[in-house]
Tab-separated table of C-alpha atoms in Angstrom:
chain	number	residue	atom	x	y	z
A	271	UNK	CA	130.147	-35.573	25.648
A	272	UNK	CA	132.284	-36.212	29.003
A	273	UNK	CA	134.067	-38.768	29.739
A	274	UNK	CA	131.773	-41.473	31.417
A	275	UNK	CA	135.224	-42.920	33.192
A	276	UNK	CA	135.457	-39.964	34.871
A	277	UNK	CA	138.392	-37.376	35.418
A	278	UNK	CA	142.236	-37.841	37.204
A	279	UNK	CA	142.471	-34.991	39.940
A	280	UNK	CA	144.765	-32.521	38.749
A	281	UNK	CA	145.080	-32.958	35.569
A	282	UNK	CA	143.884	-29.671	34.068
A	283	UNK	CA	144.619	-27.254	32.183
A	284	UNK	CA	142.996	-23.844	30.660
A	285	UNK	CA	145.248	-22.184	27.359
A	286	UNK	CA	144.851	-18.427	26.960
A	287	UNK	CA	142.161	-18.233	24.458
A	288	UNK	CA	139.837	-20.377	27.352
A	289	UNK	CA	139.951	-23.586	26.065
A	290	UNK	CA	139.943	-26.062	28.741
A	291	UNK	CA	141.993	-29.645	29.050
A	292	UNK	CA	141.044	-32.567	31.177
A	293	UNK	CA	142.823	-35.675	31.797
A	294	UNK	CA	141.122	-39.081	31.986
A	295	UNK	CA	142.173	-42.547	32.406
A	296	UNK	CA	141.664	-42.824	28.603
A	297	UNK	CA	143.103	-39.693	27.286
A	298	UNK	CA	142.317	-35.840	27.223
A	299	UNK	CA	139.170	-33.863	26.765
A	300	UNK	CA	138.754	-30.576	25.941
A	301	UNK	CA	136.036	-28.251	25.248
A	302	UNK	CA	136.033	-24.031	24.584
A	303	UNK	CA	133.796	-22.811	27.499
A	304	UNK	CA	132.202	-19.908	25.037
A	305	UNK	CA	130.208	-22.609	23.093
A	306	UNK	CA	128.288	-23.692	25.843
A	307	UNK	CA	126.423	-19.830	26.033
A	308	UNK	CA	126.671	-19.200	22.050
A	309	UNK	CA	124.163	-22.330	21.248
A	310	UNK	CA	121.474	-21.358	18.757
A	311	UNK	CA	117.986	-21.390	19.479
A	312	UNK	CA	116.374	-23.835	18.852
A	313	UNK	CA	112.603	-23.792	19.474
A	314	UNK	CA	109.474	-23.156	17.633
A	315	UNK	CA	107.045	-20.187	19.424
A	316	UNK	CA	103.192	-20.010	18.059
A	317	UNK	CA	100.574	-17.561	19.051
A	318	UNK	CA	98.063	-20.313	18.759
A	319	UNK	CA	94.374	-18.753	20.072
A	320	UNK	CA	92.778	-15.696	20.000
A	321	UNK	CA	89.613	-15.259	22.375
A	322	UNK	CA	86.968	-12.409	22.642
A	323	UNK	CA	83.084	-11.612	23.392
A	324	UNK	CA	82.348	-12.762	19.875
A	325	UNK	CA	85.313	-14.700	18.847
A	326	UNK	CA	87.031	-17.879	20.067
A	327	UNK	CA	89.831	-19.264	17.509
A	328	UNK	CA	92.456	-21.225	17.503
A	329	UNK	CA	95.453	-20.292	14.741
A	330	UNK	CA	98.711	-20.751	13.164
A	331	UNK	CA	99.694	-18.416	10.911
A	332	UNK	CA	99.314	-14.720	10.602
A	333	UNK	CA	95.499	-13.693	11.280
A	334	UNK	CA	93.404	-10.449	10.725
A	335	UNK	CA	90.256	-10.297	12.480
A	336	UNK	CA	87.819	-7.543	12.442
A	337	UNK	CA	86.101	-6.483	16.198
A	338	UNK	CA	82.666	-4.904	16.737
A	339	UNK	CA	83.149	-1.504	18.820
A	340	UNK	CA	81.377	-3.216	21.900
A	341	UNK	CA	84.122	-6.434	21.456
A	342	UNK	CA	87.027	-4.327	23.320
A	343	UNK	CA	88.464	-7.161	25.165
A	344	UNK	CA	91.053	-9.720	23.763
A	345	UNK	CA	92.834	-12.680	25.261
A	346	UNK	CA	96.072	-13.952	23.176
A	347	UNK	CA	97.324	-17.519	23.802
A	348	UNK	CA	100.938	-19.013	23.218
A	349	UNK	CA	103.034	-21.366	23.556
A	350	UNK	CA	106.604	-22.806	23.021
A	351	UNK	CA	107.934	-26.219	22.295
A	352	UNK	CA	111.349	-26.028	22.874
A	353	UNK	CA	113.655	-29.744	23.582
A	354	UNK	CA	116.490	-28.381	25.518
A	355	UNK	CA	116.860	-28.516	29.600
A	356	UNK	CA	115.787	-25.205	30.885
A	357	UNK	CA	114.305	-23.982	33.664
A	358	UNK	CA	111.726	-21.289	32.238
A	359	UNK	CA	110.533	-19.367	29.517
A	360	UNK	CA	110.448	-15.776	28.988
A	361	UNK	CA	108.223	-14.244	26.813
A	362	UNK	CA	107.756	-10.373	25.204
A	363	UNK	CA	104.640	-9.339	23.714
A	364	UNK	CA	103.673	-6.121	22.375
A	365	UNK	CA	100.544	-4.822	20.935
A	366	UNK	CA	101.399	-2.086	18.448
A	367	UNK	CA	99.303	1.159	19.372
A	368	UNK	CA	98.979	0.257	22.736
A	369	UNK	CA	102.291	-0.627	24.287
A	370	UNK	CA	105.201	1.468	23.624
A	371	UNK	CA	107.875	-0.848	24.256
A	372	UNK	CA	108.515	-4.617	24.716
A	373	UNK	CA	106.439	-6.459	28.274
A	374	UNK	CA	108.490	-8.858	29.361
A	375	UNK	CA	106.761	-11.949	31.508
A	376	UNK	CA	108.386	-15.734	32.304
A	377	UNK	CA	106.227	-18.733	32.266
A	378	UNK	CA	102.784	-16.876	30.861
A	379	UNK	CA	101.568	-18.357	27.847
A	380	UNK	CA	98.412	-15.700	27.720
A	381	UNK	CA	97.873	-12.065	27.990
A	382	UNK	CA	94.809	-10.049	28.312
A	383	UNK	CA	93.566	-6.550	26.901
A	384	UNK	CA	90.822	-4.960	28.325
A	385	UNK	CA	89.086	-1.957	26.835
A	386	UNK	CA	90.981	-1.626	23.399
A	387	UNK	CA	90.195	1.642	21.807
A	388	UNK	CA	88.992	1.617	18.135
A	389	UNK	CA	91.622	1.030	15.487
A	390	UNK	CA	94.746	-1.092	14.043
A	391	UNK	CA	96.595	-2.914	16.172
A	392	UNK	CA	99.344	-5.808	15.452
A	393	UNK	CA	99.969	-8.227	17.976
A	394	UNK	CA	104.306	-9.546	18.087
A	395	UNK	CA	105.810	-11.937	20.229
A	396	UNK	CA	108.999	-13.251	21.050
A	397	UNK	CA	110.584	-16.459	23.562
A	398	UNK	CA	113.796	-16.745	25.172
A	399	UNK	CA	115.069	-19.702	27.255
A	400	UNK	CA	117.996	-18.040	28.390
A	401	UNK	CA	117.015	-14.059	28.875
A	402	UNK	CA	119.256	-13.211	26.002
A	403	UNK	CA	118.546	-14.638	22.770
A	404	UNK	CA	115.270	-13.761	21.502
A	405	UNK	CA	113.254	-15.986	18.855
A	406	UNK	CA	110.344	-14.538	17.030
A	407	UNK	CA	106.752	-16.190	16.849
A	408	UNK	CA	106.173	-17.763	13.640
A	409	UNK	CA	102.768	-15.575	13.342
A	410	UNK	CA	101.854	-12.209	14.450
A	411	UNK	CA	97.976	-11.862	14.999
A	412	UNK	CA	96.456	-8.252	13.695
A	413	UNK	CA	92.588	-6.468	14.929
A	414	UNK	CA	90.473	-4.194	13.449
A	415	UNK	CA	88.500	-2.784	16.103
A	416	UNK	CA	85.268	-1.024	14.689
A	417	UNK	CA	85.142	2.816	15.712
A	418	UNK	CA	81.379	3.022	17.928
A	419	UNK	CA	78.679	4.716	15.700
A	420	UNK	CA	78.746	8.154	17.840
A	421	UNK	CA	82.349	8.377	16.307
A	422	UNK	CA	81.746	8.352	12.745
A	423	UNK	CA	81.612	10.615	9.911
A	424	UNK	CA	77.704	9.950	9.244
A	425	UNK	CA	76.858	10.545	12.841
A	426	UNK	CA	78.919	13.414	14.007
A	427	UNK	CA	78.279	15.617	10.952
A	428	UNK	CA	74.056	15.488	11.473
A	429	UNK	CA	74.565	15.786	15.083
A	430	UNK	CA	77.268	19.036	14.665
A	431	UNK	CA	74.269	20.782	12.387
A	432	UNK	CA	71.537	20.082	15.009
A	433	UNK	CA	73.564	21.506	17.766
A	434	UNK	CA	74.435	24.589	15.221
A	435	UNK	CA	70.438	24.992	14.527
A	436	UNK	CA	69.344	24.880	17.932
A	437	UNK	CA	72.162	27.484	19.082
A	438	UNK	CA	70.936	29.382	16.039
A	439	UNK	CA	67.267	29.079	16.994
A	440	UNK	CA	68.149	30.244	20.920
A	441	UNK	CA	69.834	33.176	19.871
């Protein structure tokens, strides 16, 4: 820590690597400058609650949940406990298949996806409190959204042989 007595005016002095010296009434203090931005992070970031039309649960490890086709819409919830003084929080989420790169937000702790096609997707996220080092969640959430019938196998081949008979039939 610093000195709580304080420091003697001019009595400094910085050596060529960027360690600095101050003088107090009880000796010298020093510290290297660098170690104050190279601190490790140290804070624990959860996706803790998923929420749609048919689901509402909270988690805390890695999830899979399976979505009706008409259950499109998905609300993830986070949060970060973190000890240290800082001012904010910045977040990046992505949702594999949907978002192509990283979203970056500060101070959300929930993000919302409206109209999610059918298929896999795997939801990430990672927390900063300085903009530069990045921490990632301790859980990753992933969806199975349900293809609607009209897109399936078992409806698209009957309805592909009607349309085939009734051109047939016209002709």
């Amino acid at each position: 820590g610093l000195s709580v007595n304080g420091f003697r005016v001019g009595s400094y002095f910085q050596m060529p690597n960027g360690e600095f010296f101050f003088g107090t009434p009880r000796g010298i203090q020093y510290f290297q400058p660098d170690s104050l931005f190279n601190r490790k992070i140290t804070f624990s970031t959860l996706i803790h609650k998923i929420e749609t039309k048919d689901i509402d649960s909270y988690i805390s490890s890695n999830e899979s949940f399976q979505l009706a086709s008409s259950d499109r819409q998905v609300t993830f919830y986070f949060s970060t406990v973190d000890y240290s003084n800082q001012i904010r929080t910045y977040y990046k989420y992505k949702l594999s298949g949907v978002d192509d790169d990283w979203i970056k937000v500060v101070d959300q702790n929930a993000v919302r996806y409206n109209s999610l096609p059918p298929g896999h997707f795997v939801f990430q996220l990672r927390a900063s409190n300085d903009n530069r080092h990045w921490q990632a969640a301790e859980n990753e959430v992933t969806i199975d959204i349900e293809a609607p019938f009209y897109l399936k196998w078992w409806f698209q081949l009957p309805a592909a042989l009607l349309l085939l008979f009734g051109l047939w039939t016209i002709v």
